[in-house]
Structures are given as structure tokens and as C-alpha cells.
mmCIF file of C-alpha atoms in Angstrom:
data_model
loop_
_atom_site.group_PDB
_atom_site.id
_atom_site.type_symbol
_atom_site.label_atom_id
_atom_site.label_comp_id
_atom_site.label_asym_id
_atom_site.label_seq_id
_atom_site.Cartn_x
_atom_site.Cartn_y
_atom_site.Cartn_z
ATOM 1 C CA MET A 50 13.555 34.652 -27.806
ATOM 2 C CA ILE A 51 13.653 31.356 -25.920
ATOM 3 C CA ILE A 52 11.538 31.043 -22.780
ATOM 4 C CA LEU A 53 12.977 28.863 -20.031
ATOM 5 C CA HIS A 54 10.228 27.452 -17.807
ATOM 6 C CA HIS A 55 12.036 27.129 -14.538
ATOM 7 C CA LEU A 56 10.755 25.357 -11.431
ATOM 8 C CA ARG A 57 12.533 26.269 -8.209
ATOM 9 C CA ILE A 58 14.390 24.224 -6.879
ATOM 10 C CA GLY A 59 15.446 22.069 -9.809
ATOM 11 C CA ARG A 60 17.715 21.469 -12.698
ATOM 12 C CA SER A 61 16.788 24.504 -14.802
ATOM 13 C CA LEU A 62 19.802 26.519 -13.660
ATOM 14 C CA PHE A 63 21.963 24.045 -15.586
ATOM 15 C CA CYS A 64 19.836 24.621 -18.668
ATOM 16 C CA ALA A 65 20.304 28.382 -18.259
ATOM 17 C CA TRP A 66 24.044 27.721 -18.031
ATOM 18 C CA LEU A 67 23.974 26.078 -21.477
ATOM 19 C CA LEU A 68 21.893 28.951 -22.890
ATOM 20 C CA GLU A 69 24.575 31.321 -21.595
ATOM 21 C CA GLU A 70 27.406 29.191 -23.032
ATOM 22 C CA LEU A 71 25.657 29.487 -26.399
ATOM 23 C CA HIS A 72 25.178 33.279 -25.965
ATOM 24 C CA LEU A 73 21.451 32.907 -26.610
ATOM 25 C CA GLU A 74 18.789 35.373 -25.599
ATOM 26 C CA TYR A 75 16.293 33.832 -23.204
ATOM 27 C CA GLU A 76 13.724 34.785 -20.640
ATOM 28 C CA PRO A 77 13.339 32.677 -17.501
ATOM 29 C CA LYS A 78 9.771 32.155 -16.290
ATOM 30 C CA GLU A 79 9.741 31.141 -12.637
ATOM 31 C CA TYR A 80 7.470 28.595 -10.936
ATOM 32 C CA PHE A 81 7.401 27.523 -7.296
ATOM 33 C CA ARG A 82 6.903 24.135 -5.672
ATOM 34 C CA ASN A 83 4.080 23.225 -3.309
ATOM 35 C CA LEU A 84 5.920 23.451 0.000
ATOM 36 C CA LYS A 85 4.145 20.398 1.444
ATOM 37 C CA THR A 86 4.441 17.930 -1.426
ATOM 38 C CA PHE A 87 7.585 19.473 -2.983
ATOM 39 C CA ARG A 88 5.854 18.945 -6.343
ATOM 40 C CA SER A 89 5.164 21.637 -8.896
ATOM 41 C CA GLN A 90 1.792 23.381 -8.833
ATOM 42 C CA GLU A 91 -0.952 23.689 -11.452
ATOM 43 C CA ASP A 92 0.604 26.696 -13.223
ATOM 44 C CA LEU A 93 3.531 24.709 -14.638
ATOM 45 C CA LYS A 94 1.138 22.281 -16.340
ATOM 46 C CA ALA A 95 0.568 24.889 -19.041
ATOM 47 C CA ALA A 96 4.188 24.266 -20.087
ATOM 48 C CA HIS A 97 4.469 20.538 -19.299
ATOM 49 C CA PRO A 98 1.519 18.151 -18.835
ATOM 50 C CA LEU A 99 3.236 16.495 -15.863
ATOM 51 C CA GLY A 100 4.455 19.752 -14.333
ATOM 52 C CA LYS A 101 8.100 18.920 -14.905
ATOM 53 C CA SER A 102 10.954 21.357 -15.496
ATOM 54 C CA PRO A 103 13.027 22.523 -17.303
ATOM 55 C CA VAL A 104 10.990 23.145 -20.424
ATOM 56 C CA ILE A 105 12.149 25.450 -23.169
ATOM 57 C CA GLU A 106 9.789 27.252 -25.499
ATOM 58 C CA ASP A 107 11.377 28.199 -28.795
ATOM 59 C CA GLY A 108 8.723 29.594 -31.097
ATOM 60 C CA SER A 109 6.069 26.894 -31.433
ATOM 61 C CA LEU A 110 8.274 24.188 -29.896
ATOM 62 C CA MET A 111 7.822 23.197 -26.243
ATOM 63 C CA LEU A 112 10.626 20.827 -25.286
ATOM 64 C CA SER A 113 11.258 18.930 -22.057
ATOM 65 C CA GLU A 114 13.922 16.477 -20.799
ATOM 66 C CA SER A 115 17.181 18.253 -19.917
ATOM 67 C CA SER A 116 19.406 16.213 -22.195
ATOM 68 C CA ALA A 117 16.966 16.457 -25.108
ATOM 69 C CA ILE A 118 17.012 20.237 -24.614
ATOM 70 C CA THR A 119 20.821 20.112 -24.725
ATOM 71 C CA THR A 120 20.746 18.007 -27.896
ATOM 72 C CA TYR A 121 18.312 20.403 -29.571
ATOM 73 C CA LEU A 122 20.115 23.595 -28.554
ATOM 74 C CA ILE A 123 23.504 22.461 -29.827
ATOM 75 C CA GLU A 124 21.960 21.132 -33.049
ATOM 76 C CA LYS A 125 20.254 24.434 -33.799
ATOM 77 C CA TYR A 126 22.574 26.971 -32.217
ATOM 78 C CA ASP A 127 26.070 25.445 -32.303
ATOM 79 C CA PRO A 128 26.728 24.963 -36.027
ATOM 80 C CA GLU A 129 30.427 25.685 -35.489
ATOM 81 C CA ASN A 130 30.767 22.781 -33.051
ATOM 82 C CA LYS A 131 32.097 24.862 -30.188
ATOM 83 C CA LEU A 132 30.360 22.741 -27.543
ATOM 84 C CA HIS A 133 30.244 19.309 -29.175
ATOM 85 C CA PRO A 134 32.245 17.141 -31.560
ATOM 86 C CA CYS A 135 31.408 17.302 -35.238
ATOM 87 C CA ARG A 136 29.026 14.502 -36.219
ATOM 88 C CA LYS A 137 31.307 13.531 -39.081
ATOM 89 C CA GLN A 138 33.903 12.381 -36.559
ATOM 90 C CA ILE A 139 31.371 9.775 -35.691
ATOM 91 C CA ASN A 140 33.267 7.853 -32.986
ATOM 92 C CA ASN A 141 34.061 11.030 -31.036
ATOM 93 C CA TRP A 142 30.507 12.194 -31.506
ATOM 94 C CA ALA A 143 29.165 8.819 -30.302
ATOM 95 C CA LYS A 144 31.277 8.997 -27.130
ATOM 96 C CA PHE A 145 29.991 12.533 -26.511
ATOM 97 C CA THR A 146 26.452 11.168 -26.904
ATOM 98 C CA GLN A 147 27.256 8.411 -24.402
ATOM 99 C CA TRP A 148 28.336 11.000 -21.812
ATOM 100 C CA LEU A 149 25.223 13.023 -22.605
ATOM 101 C CA HIS A 150 22.968 10.062 -21.734
ATOM 102 C CA TYR A 151 25.046 8.710 -18.862
ATOM 103 C CA PRO A 152 24.023 11.126 -16.051
ATOM 104 C CA GLU A 153 20.319 10.365 -16.316
ATOM 105 C CA GLY A 154 20.652 6.912 -17.829
ATOM 106 C CA SER A 155 22.826 5.618 -14.988
ATOM 107 C CA VAL A 156 23.827 8.072 -12.258
ATOM 108 C CA PHE A 157 20.703 9.945 -11.251
ATOM 109 C CA ALA A 158 18.536 7.036 -9.991
ATOM 110 C CA PRO A 159 20.816 6.023 -7.071
ATOM 111 C CA LEU A 160 21.213 9.717 -6.157
ATOM 112 C CA LEU A 161 17.440 10.134 -6.158
ATOM 113 C CA ILE A 162 16.990 7.084 -3.912
ATOM 114 C CA ASP A 163 19.582 8.496 -1.537
ATOM 115 C CA MET A 164 17.873 11.912 -1.576
ATOM 116 C CA LEU A 165 14.484 10.374 -0.781
ATOM 117 C CA LEU A 166 15.955 8.239 2.021
ATOM 118 C CA GLN A 167 17.693 11.268 3.529
ATOM 119 C CA ARG A 168 14.315 13.052 3.714
ATOM 120 C CA THR A 169 12.625 10.304 5.719
ATOM 121 C CA ASN A 170 13.030 8.318 8.899
ATOM 122 C CA ASP A 171 12.257 5.085 7.074
ATOM 123 C CA SER A 172 15.198 2.914 6.286
ATOM 124 C CA SER A 173 15.622 0.202 3.756
ATOM 125 C CA ARG A 174 18.790 -1.846 3.894
ATOM 126 C CA ARG A 175 18.407 -2.984 0.282
ATOM 127 C CA LEU A 176 17.822 0.497 -1.094
ATOM 128 C CA ASN A 177 20.583 1.981 1.025
ATOM 129 C CA GLU A 178 23.023 -0.674 -0.101
ATOM 130 C CA PHE A 179 22.022 -0.269 -3.724
ATOM 131 C CA SER A 180 22.341 3.507 -3.769
ATOM 132 C CA ALA A 181 25.585 3.585 -1.759
ATOM 133 C CA SER A 182 27.347 1.031 -3.951
ATOM 134 C CA GLU A 183 26.086 2.555 -7.222
ATOM 135 C CA ILE A 184 27.056 6.062 -6.114
ATOM 136 C CA ASN A 185 30.593 4.918 -5.349
ATOM 137 C CA LEU A 186 30.817 2.995 -8.605
ATOM 138 C CA HIS A 187 29.730 5.950 -10.718
ATOM 139 C CA PHE A 188 31.727 8.675 -9.005
ATOM 140 C CA ASP A 189 34.876 6.544 -9.067
ATOM 141 C CA TYR A 190 34.260 6.152 -12.785
ATOM 142 C CA ILE A 191 33.593 9.853 -13.428
ATOM 143 C CA GLN A 192 36.703 10.785 -11.420
ATOM 144 C CA GLU A 193 38.753 8.310 -13.434
ATOM 145 C CA GLN A 194 37.342 9.613 -16.718
ATOM 146 C CA LEU A 195 38.269 13.170 -15.714
ATOM 147 C CA GLY A 196 41.792 12.193 -14.713
ATOM 148 C CA ASN A 197 43.940 15.276 -15.164
ATOM 149 C CA ASN A 198 41.584 16.890 -17.646
ATOM 150 C CA ASN A 199 39.572 19.992 -16.917
ATOM 151 C CA TYR A 200 36.396 18.593 -18.431
ATOM 152 C CA ILE A 201 34.824 15.218 -19.026
ATOM 153 C CA LEU A 202 35.987 14.924 -22.638
ATOM 154 C CA GLY A 203 39.117 17.054 -22.255
ATOM 155 C CA GLU A 204 37.835 20.397 -23.550
ATOM 156 C CA PHE A 205 34.517 21.780 -22.291
ATOM 157 C CA THR A 206 31.488 20.331 -24.131
ATOM 158 C CA ALA A 207 27.742 20.325 -23.596
ATOM 159 C CA ALA A 208 28.159 16.899 -21.943
ATOM 160 C CA ASP A 209 29.679 18.675 -18.933
ATOM 161 C CA ILE A 210 26.297 20.267 -18.165
ATOM 162 C CA GLY A 211 24.740 16.905 -17.248
ATOM 163 C CA ILE A 212 27.841 15.527 -15.545
ATOM 164 C CA ALA A 213 28.243 18.677 -13.433
ATOM 165 C CA TYR A 214 24.583 18.402 -12.428
ATOM 166 C CA VAL A 215 24.944 14.895 -10.977
ATOM 167 C CA VAL A 216 28.219 15.898 -9.335
ATOM 168 C CA GLU A 217 26.351 18.835 -7.758
ATOM 169 C CA VAL A 218 23.575 16.544 -6.506
ATOM 170 C CA ALA A 219 26.168 14.132 -5.066
ATOM 171 C CA ASN A 220 27.904 17.035 -3.366
ATOM 172 C CA LYS A 221 24.645 18.236 -1.806
ATOM 173 C CA GLY A 222 24.105 14.669 -0.568
ATOM 174 C CA LYS A 223 27.554 14.793 1.080
ATOM 175 C CA HIS A 224 29.035 12.035 -1.065
ATOM 176 C CA LEU A 225 32.080 13.825 -2.433
ATOM 177 C CA ALA A 226 34.458 14.077 0.540
ATOM 178 C CA GLN A 227 36.585 11.337 -1.016
ATOM 179 C CA TYR A 228 36.521 12.879 -4.489
ATOM 180 C CA PRO A 229 38.759 15.973 -4.555
ATOM 181 C CA VAL A 230 39.051 15.759 -8.340
ATOM 182 C CA LEU A 231 35.275 16.019 -8.649
ATOM 183 C CA LEU A 232 35.018 18.865 -6.149
ATOM 184 C CA ASN A 233 37.597 20.787 -8.186
ATOM 185 C CA TYR A 234 35.710 19.972 -11.364
ATOM 186 C CA LEU A 235 32.467 21.314 -9.886
ATOM 187 C CA THR A 236 34.196 24.511 -8.770
ATOM 188 C CA ARG A 237 35.763 24.868 -12.226
ATOM 189 C CA CYS A 238 32.323 24.489 -13.893
ATOM 190 C CA LYS A 239 30.637 26.932 -11.540
ATOM 191 C CA ASN A 240 33.411 29.481 -12.015
ATOM 192 C CA ARG A 241 32.762 29.630 -15.748
ATOM 193 C CA THR A 242 31.482 33.037 -16.825
ATOM 194 C CA ALA A 243 28.375 31.455 -18.388
ATOM 195 C CA PHE A 244 27.435 29.660 -15.143
ATOM 196 C CA GLN A 245 27.921 32.861 -13.152
ATOM 197 C CA LYS A 246 25.730 34.788 -15.588
ATOM 198 C CA ALA A 247 23.032 32.082 -15.416
ATOM 199 C CA LYS A 248 23.044 32.284 -11.619
ATOM 200 C CA LEU A 249 22.335 35.984 -11.743
ATOM 201 C CA ARG A 250 19.207 35.383 -13.841
ATOM 202 C CA VAL A 251 17.929 32.033 -12.596
ATOM 203 C CA VAL A 252 17.678 31.572 -8.854
ATOM 204 C CA GLU A 253 18.039 27.937 -7.986
ATOM 205 C CA MET B 35 30.122 -6.898 -37.781
ATOM 206 C CA ILE B 36 28.733 -5.305 -34.596
ATOM 207 C CA ILE B 37 29.206 -7.202 -31.336
ATOM 208 C CA LEU B 38 26.409 -6.826 -28.795
ATOM 209 C CA HIS B 39 27.693 -7.386 -25.258
ATOM 210 C CA HIS B 40 24.618 -8.753 -23.578
ATOM 211 C CA LEU B 41 24.153 -9.324 -19.853
ATOM 212 C CA ARG B 42 21.315 -11.645 -18.916
ATOM 213 C CA ILE B 43 18.776 -10.517 -17.632
ATOM 214 C CA GLY B 44 18.784 -6.921 -18.842
ATOM 215 C CA ARG B 45 17.937 -4.423 -21.481
ATOM 216 C CA SER B 46 20.124 -5.786 -24.295
ATOM 217 C CA LEU B 47 17.237 -7.605 -25.967
ATOM 218 C CA PHE B 48 15.796 -4.196 -26.812
ATOM 219 C CA CYS B 49 19.103 -3.190 -28.351
ATOM 220 C CA ALA B 50 19.061 -6.390 -30.454
ATOM 221 C CA TRP B 51 15.535 -5.436 -31.525
ATOM 222 C CA LEU B 52 16.851 -2.129 -32.938
ATOM 223 C CA LEU B 53 19.732 -3.926 -34.673
ATOM 224 C CA GLU B 54 17.131 -6.179 -36.304
ATOM 225 C CA GLU B 55 14.920 -3.229 -37.290
ATOM 226 C CA LEU B 56 17.984 -1.774 -39.036
ATOM 227 C CA HIS B 57 18.774 -5.138 -40.712
ATOM 228 C CA LEU B 58 22.318 -5.017 -39.352
ATOM 229 C CA GLU B 59 24.612 -7.973 -38.921
ATOM 230 C CA TYR B 60 25.558 -8.486 -35.305
ATOM 231 C CA GLU B 61 26.886 -11.111 -32.959
ATOM 232 C CA PRO B 62 25.551 -11.308 -29.398
ATOM 233 C CA LYS B 63 28.130 -12.107 -26.721
ATOM 234 C CA GLU B 64 26.440 -13.421 -23.608
ATOM 235 C CA TYR B 65 27.333 -12.695 -19.971
ATOM 236 C CA PHE B 66 25.669 -13.929 -16.796
ATOM 237 C CA ARG B 67 24.910 -12.231 -13.495
ATOM 238 C CA ASN B 68 26.259 -13.269 -10.125
ATOM 239 C CA LEU B 69 23.224 -15.095 -8.726
ATOM 240 C CA LYS B 70 23.750 -13.743 -5.210
ATOM 241 C CA THR B 71 24.374 -10.067 -5.906
ATOM 242 C CA PHE B 72 22.470 -9.943 -9.228
ATOM 243 C CA ARG B 73 25.373 -7.821 -10.510
ATOM 244 C CA SER B 74 27.501 -8.617 -13.537
ATOM 245 C CA GLN B 75 30.724 -10.543 -13.050
ATOM 246 C CA GLU B 76 34.328 -9.693 -13.851
ATOM 247 C CA ASP B 77 34.163 -10.858 -17.491
ATOM 248 C CA LEU B 78 31.872 -8.007 -18.593
ATOM 249 C CA LYS B 79 34.386 -5.432 -17.320
ATOM 250 C CA ALA B 80 36.440 -6.046 -20.450
ATOM 251 C CA ALA B 81 33.574 -4.424 -22.382
ATOM 252 C CA HIS B 82 32.452 -1.832 -19.800
ATOM 253 C CA PRO B 83 34.505 -0.608 -16.818
ATOM 254 C CA LEU B 84 31.458 -0.756 -14.534
ATOM 255 C CA GLY B 85 30.209 -4.075 -15.905
ATOM 256 C CA LYS B 86 27.069 -2.534 -17.399
ATOM 257 C CA SER B 87 25.152 -3.735 -20.433
ATOM 258 C CA PRO B 88 24.247 -3.295 -23.264
ATOM 259 C CA VAL B 89 27.521 -2.301 -24.907
ATOM 260 C CA ILE B 90 28.005 -2.392 -28.640
ATOM 261 C CA GLU B 91 31.379 -2.837 -30.267
ATOM 262 C CA ASP B 92 31.533 -1.470 -33.786
ATOM 263 C CA GLY B 93 35.112 -1.644 -35.033
ATOM 264 C CA SER B 94 37.200 0.326 -32.563
ATOM 265 C CA LEU B 95 34.171 1.931 -30.886
ATOM 266 C CA MET B 96 32.844 0.546 -27.597
ATOM 267 C CA LEU B 97 29.595 2.311 -26.780
ATOM 268 C CA SER B 98 27.356 2.059 -23.714
ATOM 269 C CA GLU B 99 24.069 3.694 -22.577
ATOM 270 C CA SER B 100 21.059 2.246 -24.391
ATOM 271 C CA SER B 101 19.764 5.530 -25.758
ATOM 272 C CA ALA B 102 23.233 6.655 -26.867
ATOM 273 C CA ILE B 103 23.536 3.347 -28.727
ATOM 274 C CA THR B 104 20.173 4.071 -30.380
ATOM 275 C CA THR B 105 21.304 7.585 -31.318
ATOM 276 C CA TYR B 106 24.540 6.272 -32.818
ATOM 277 C CA LEU B 107 22.976 3.381 -34.727
ATOM 278 C CA ILE B 108 20.342 5.529 -36.417
ATOM 279 C CA GLU B 109 22.911 8.225 -37.217
ATOM 280 C CA LYS B 110 25.237 5.760 -38.898
ATOM 281 C CA TYR B 111 22.872 3.146 -40.271
ATOM 282 C CA ASP B 112 19.578 4.937 -40.965
ATOM 283 C CA PRO B 113 20.526 7.574 -43.552
ATOM 284 C CA GLU B 114 17.109 7.225 -45.191
ATOM 285 C CA ASN B 115 15.324 8.209 -41.966
ATOM 286 C CA LYS B 116 13.214 5.080 -41.773
ATOM 287 C CA LEU B 117 13.301 4.993 -37.958
ATOM 288 C CA HIS B 118 13.602 8.671 -37.055
ATOM 289 C CA PRO B 119 12.533 12.087 -38.329
ATOM 290 C CA CYS B 120 14.914 13.952 -40.583
ATOM 291 C CA ARG B 121 17.032 16.400 -38.603
ATOM 292 C CA LYS B 122 16.110 19.186 -41.003
ATOM 293 C CA GLN B 123 12.528 19.036 -39.740
ATOM 294 C CA ILE B 124 14.006 20.248 -36.528
ATOM 295 C CA ASN B 125 10.867 20.509 -34.375
ATOM 296 C CA ASN B 126 9.779 16.948 -35.206
ATOM 297 C CA TRP B 127 13.319 15.770 -34.670
ATOM 298 C CA ALA B 128 13.500 17.578 -31.298
ATOM 299 C CA LYS B 129 10.263 15.916 -30.128
ATOM 300 C CA PHE B 130 11.674 12.542 -31.183
ATOM 301 C CA THR B 131 14.786 13.335 -29.132
ATOM 302 C CA GLN B 132 12.581 14.217 -26.166
ATOM 303 C CA TRP B 133 10.884 10.804 -26.328
ATOM 304 C CA LEU B 134 14.293 9.181 -26.699
ATOM 305 C CA HIS B 135 15.494 10.726 -23.420
ATOM 306 C CA TYR B 136 12.209 10.461 -21.551
ATOM 307 C CA PRO B 137 12.249 6.740 -20.547
ATOM 308 C CA GLU B 138 15.539 6.962 -18.700
ATOM 309 C CA GLY B 139 15.404 10.655 -17.898
ATOM 310 C CA SER B 140 12.050 10.373 -16.124
ATOM 311 C CA VAL B 141 10.340 6.976 -16.084
ATOM 312 C CA PHE B 142 12.959 4.420 -15.111
ATOM 313 C CA ALA B 143 13.904 5.717 -11.629
ATOM 314 C CA PRO B 144 10.465 5.182 -10.003
ATOM 315 C CA LEU B 145 10.263 1.743 -11.664
ATOM 316 C CA LEU B 146 13.684 0.855 -10.286
ATOM 317 C CA ILE B 147 12.666 1.943 -6.776
ATOM 318 C CA ASP B 148 9.536 -0.184 -7.068
ATOM 319 C CA MET B 149 11.574 -3.159 -8.327
ATOM 320 C CA LEU B 150 14.025 -2.881 -5.425
ATOM 321 C CA LEU B 151 11.184 -2.573 -2.884
ATOM 322 C CA GLN B 152 9.438 -5.623 -4.344
ATOM 323 C CA ARG B 153 12.617 -7.641 -3.799
ATOM 324 C CA THR B 154 12.862 -6.865 -0.087
ATOM 325 C CA ASN B 155 10.798 -7.045 3.093
ATOM 326 C CA ASP B 156 11.814 -3.515 4.019
ATOM 327 C CA SER B 157 9.216 -0.882 3.462
ATOM 328 C CA SER B 158 9.549 2.830 3.107
ATOM 329 C CA ARG B 159 6.375 4.864 3.019
ATOM 330 C CA ARG B 160 8.094 7.803 1.356
ATOM 331 C CA LEU B 161 9.725 5.712 -1.351
ATOM 332 C CA ASN B 162 6.566 3.707 -1.954
ATOM 333 C CA GLU B 163 4.492 6.849 -2.251
ATOM 334 C CA PHE B 164 7.017 8.463 -4.555
ATOM 335 C CA SER B 165 7.313 5.507 -6.910
ATOM 336 C CA ALA B 166 3.563 4.766 -6.975
ATOM 337 C CA SER B 167 2.573 8.350 -7.771
ATOM 338 C CA GLU B 168 5.323 8.829 -10.369
ATOM 339 C CA ILE B 169 4.506 5.502 -12.053
ATOM 340 C CA ASN B 170 0.849 6.516 -12.399
ATOM 341 C CA LEU B 171 1.784 9.970 -13.633
ATOM 342 C CA HIS B 172 4.095 8.653 -16.326
ATOM 343 C CA PHE B 173 1.990 5.772 -17.585
ATOM 344 C CA ASP B 174 -1.110 7.986 -17.757
ATOM 345 C CA TYR B 175 0.996 10.353 -19.845
ATOM 346 C CA ILE B 176 2.399 7.655 -22.125
ATOM 347 C CA GLN B 177 -1.095 6.196 -22.624
ATOM 348 C CA GLU B 178 -2.420 9.655 -23.482
ATOM 349 C CA GLN B 179 0.438 10.301 -25.892
ATOM 350 C CA LEU B 180 -0.277 7.000 -27.652
ATOM 351 C CA GLY B 181 -3.991 7.720 -27.917
ATOM 352 C CA ASN B 182 -5.254 5.814 -30.942
ATOM 353 C CA ASN B 183 -1.834 5.616 -32.577
ATOM 354 C CA ASN B 184 0.090 2.411 -33.005
ATOM 355 C CA TYR B 185 3.370 3.944 -31.865
ATOM 356 C CA ILE B 186 4.522 6.762 -29.643
ATOM 357 C CA LEU B 187 5.016 9.260 -32.480
ATOM 358 C CA GLY B 188 2.384 7.789 -34.795
ATOM 359 C CA GLU B 189 4.582 5.669 -37.062
ATOM 360 C CA PHE B 190 7.185 3.335 -35.554
ATOM 361 C CA THR B 191 10.452 5.126 -34.692
ATOM 362 C CA ALA B 192 13.558 4.260 -32.707
ATOM 363 C CA ALA B 193 11.965 6.120 -29.757
ATOM 364 C CA ASP B 194 9.570 3.187 -29.349
ATOM 365 C CA ILE B 195 12.484 0.967 -28.273
ATOM 366 C CA GLY B 196 12.979 2.903 -25.027
ATOM 367 C CA ILE B 197 9.283 3.488 -24.406
ATOM 368 C CA ALA B 198 8.477 -0.203 -24.934
ATOM 369 C CA TYR B 199 11.255 -1.104 -22.496
ATOM 370 C CA VAL B 200 9.795 0.917 -19.622
ATOM 371 C CA VAL B 201 6.312 -0.354 -20.475
ATOM 372 C CA GLU B 202 7.728 -3.899 -20.273
ATOM 373 C CA VAL B 203 9.318 -3.185 -16.880
ATOM 374 C CA ALA B 204 6.037 -1.708 -15.614
ATOM 375 C CA ASN B 205 4.186 -4.756 -16.862
ATOM 376 C CA LYS B 206 6.590 -7.107 -15.063
ATOM 377 C CA GLY B 207 6.020 -5.029 -11.910
ATOM 378 C CA LYS B 208 2.263 -5.586 -12.350
ATOM 379 C CA HIS B 209 1.452 -1.911 -12.871
ATOM 380 C CA LEU B 210 -0.409 -2.126 -16.153
ATOM 381 C CA ALA B 211 -3.779 -3.697 -15.279
ATOM 382 C CA GLN B 212 -5.398 -0.269 -15.692
ATOM 383 C CA TYR B 213 -3.616 0.486 -18.954
ATOM 384 C CA PRO B 214 -5.123 -1.624 -21.749
ATOM 385 C CA VAL B 215 -3.773 0.773 -24.383
ATOM 386 C CA LEU B 216 -0.236 0.189 -23.115
ATOM 387 C CA LEU B 217 -0.670 -3.574 -22.924
ATOM 388 C CA ASN B 218 -1.800 -3.558 -26.551
ATOM 389 C CA TYR B 219 1.134 -1.353 -27.479
ATOM 390 C CA LEU B 220 3.564 -3.754 -25.819
ATOM 391 C CA THR B 221 2.029 -6.709 -27.641
ATOM 392 C CA ARG B 222 2.188 -4.770 -30.918
ATOM 393 C CA CYS B 223 5.892 -4.015 -30.371
ATOM 394 C CA LYS B 224 6.748 -7.582 -29.422
ATOM 395 C CA ASN B 225 4.869 -8.932 -32.428
ATOM 396 C CA ARG B 226 7.078 -7.001 -34.823
ATOM 397 C CA THR B 227 9.193 -9.286 -36.979
ATOM 398 C CA ALA B 228 12.384 -7.579 -35.802
ATOM 399 C CA PHE B 229 11.556 -8.153 -32.113
ATOM 400 C CA GLN B 230 10.740 -11.803 -32.795
ATOM 401 C CA LYS B 231 14.021 -12.260 -34.647
ATOM 402 C CA ALA B 232 15.943 -10.591 -31.805
ATOM 403 C CA LYS B 233 14.326 -12.936 -29.285
ATOM 404 C CA LEU B 234 15.551 -15.951 -31.223
ATOM 405 C CA ARG B 235 19.142 -14.720 -30.975
ATOM 406 C CA VAL B 236 19.265 -12.950 -27.611
ATOM 407 C CA VAL B 237 17.804 -14.772 -24.656
ATOM 408 C CA GLU B 238 16.560 -12.316 -22.089
#
């Protein structure tokens, strides 16, 4: 039984979504943020030394970093390659890996800057300019990559978990009015049975 | 022959370092930033639609995202597991994957915020506080993980490429005075023959 250490509010729901896509048994363990600092509290440090989430506990393994969790879960629990290309088709597999690293390697930082700026009265022209131009650059690119496909690599793969997460964050930051293709994509992801099941068990 | 599309100044040197560790033949192709915007110029868009670097070109495959490039290179060119744990030892391999995702998944964003703030006269208390506290949190953690080891997982692995990169960025941002263990680690990494060879071919 996998334990999902889940800090509210955070990314763990998207990890639960993957667990549901893989039809795995898991038990969410809920933690709450300090309402003043918005950081996790001491209790989560038993699962992660920095109090970060999600963390999965699978037997003796405690694993953090959302995309590392994805990589591990599909390696161990997707031997039939339902959610990722076969490693032997190495170029397809490499492109999948690129899209797995892309959300946090490139897209999340400008969204985080924007989120922090939206929560304050401070303003910084340079940071605003940086985040606004990067956000447009990346969501244009993601929309172009999607094109007429339902998912980022055509069929649904585990790479969609990370892409949908940054699309969700952009949507919450009110950046998607000009991106109908991405709004439809997000709706399509959230309408998946596995996402719906995850939502019933893991409150964001 | 692998082509390394390399934008100066940027992370590509660390990609060249991995290519050297793997004793691969490669050809760096140099690009320069626009001196006003500090962004790449039109020429790099032939290799990456957003003008990002590094990109490697290996036959028909064009691959971006530093850690995806690492993942691909060790999959294809490290069959003897010299630079990463064997996938069959799945818990060790998962921890390696965690450290592969950690630099960009968690550490780079606060460093980027700090870098952008250092380049401007604007100030933002919230952003400064966020980046300062996250930077301390992460570099305490990395220093603790290193402990008395030479490398992040004991022996040198491909995960050190990403860790050394964020340590380098932190050092350039003058955040490492209190972290002698990390300064020694950075020196140890840069003294490796492969890093020295990379530096002769790829000017940062």
C-alpha cells in the first residue's frame, strides 16, 4: 500500500491522479499549512526534511519531487507501457522525458513569480516583465504542441500530469483567457475518471 | 556525432561536462545572447522553438531540458551504469531520479528570483523573503545530504551535474559564504578531468 503524504493546498492531487490512472492502492495522509506563513508545519518533516509535498512512501522508500515520483511509479507499475512510450523506442521515450521535465524545468518558475507578486502590494517591473513574457512564451508553445491532439503527445501519457498542473496554475492566475485550446485540455484532463476519483479522496 | 547547441552564457557547459564524462564525441555550436534583452536571438530558434539552451542533436533527435538530456544520455550511452544506479535496484535508482529532478524542481526558482532582483533596483519584500528563506533551506539540505561524501549520492553520478549547477549559481549570487562543504564540492566537481575538458571546448 502506497502512502501519499499530501499537503493542502498543493500539487499532491495531481500525484493522486497518476496513482488512480495506474489503478494502484494508496492511502492519502493529509497535512495542513501554517495559515500565516503558508508553509507546511512540523508534522510533515517526518516525511520530508524540508516539509515539502507530495511525498510517496512505498515500503521503505520515501520519494519526493513530483516528476521523480511519476518516473518511479511508471517504471515500477506500468510494465505494459500504458502511460509512457517503451524505452526501446528511444527517440519517442526521450521526447516523453523532455515533456516530463519541461513543466518544472521551464514553466513553473515564471508562474511562481507571478503568484508571489499577486499576493503582495510590492511591484517589480523587471520581475513582472520576466514572468509575463515567459508565461506567454510557454503557453503559446504548449498550445502549439497540443494542436488538435487531445493530449500533449497525442495519446494520454504520464507527461500530461505535469503539463496539466502548470496549465491549472496558469488558469488560477488568470492567464488562460487567450488560450481556449489549453482550457479545453484542462477540462479534458479533469474529466478523466482517474482525476475525478482522485478528487474524491484527496481534497486540494 | 552529437551536436550541442550552446547559448552563452547558460547551462550548456554542464551538459558538455556530462558528454565528457561519458567520453562521447560532440561538436558545440555556439550562440550569443542579445546584449540588451539577455535573451537568445533568432538563430537559436532553428534548434529550439523558444530559443532555449542546451539542446542536443543526436541524429534525428533534437532534445531540450537539461535533466531530460541527462536522462537520455545515460540511458543510451551508459549501459554499464558508471554514472547512475542500475534500474533493477529500484529504490537506489528512484533516489537518484529524485536528485535528478530536485535542482530544477525545487532549487532553481528561488535562485532565479534572487538573480532577477539583483539585476534591478526594484525591491519586493515578499519575493526577497521567499527567495532568501528557500535558498537557505535548500543549501542547508544539500550540505547535509553531502555530509562527508565527495558527491551527492556518495560516488559521482549524473545527478551531480544538476546539483553542481545550482551550487554554482548560488555561488555566483554570493550565497555560499556559510557553506564551506558546498564550496569544496563545487571545486571538486570543477577539478574533474571531464569538467576541465568541457571548459576548453565550451566557453561559458
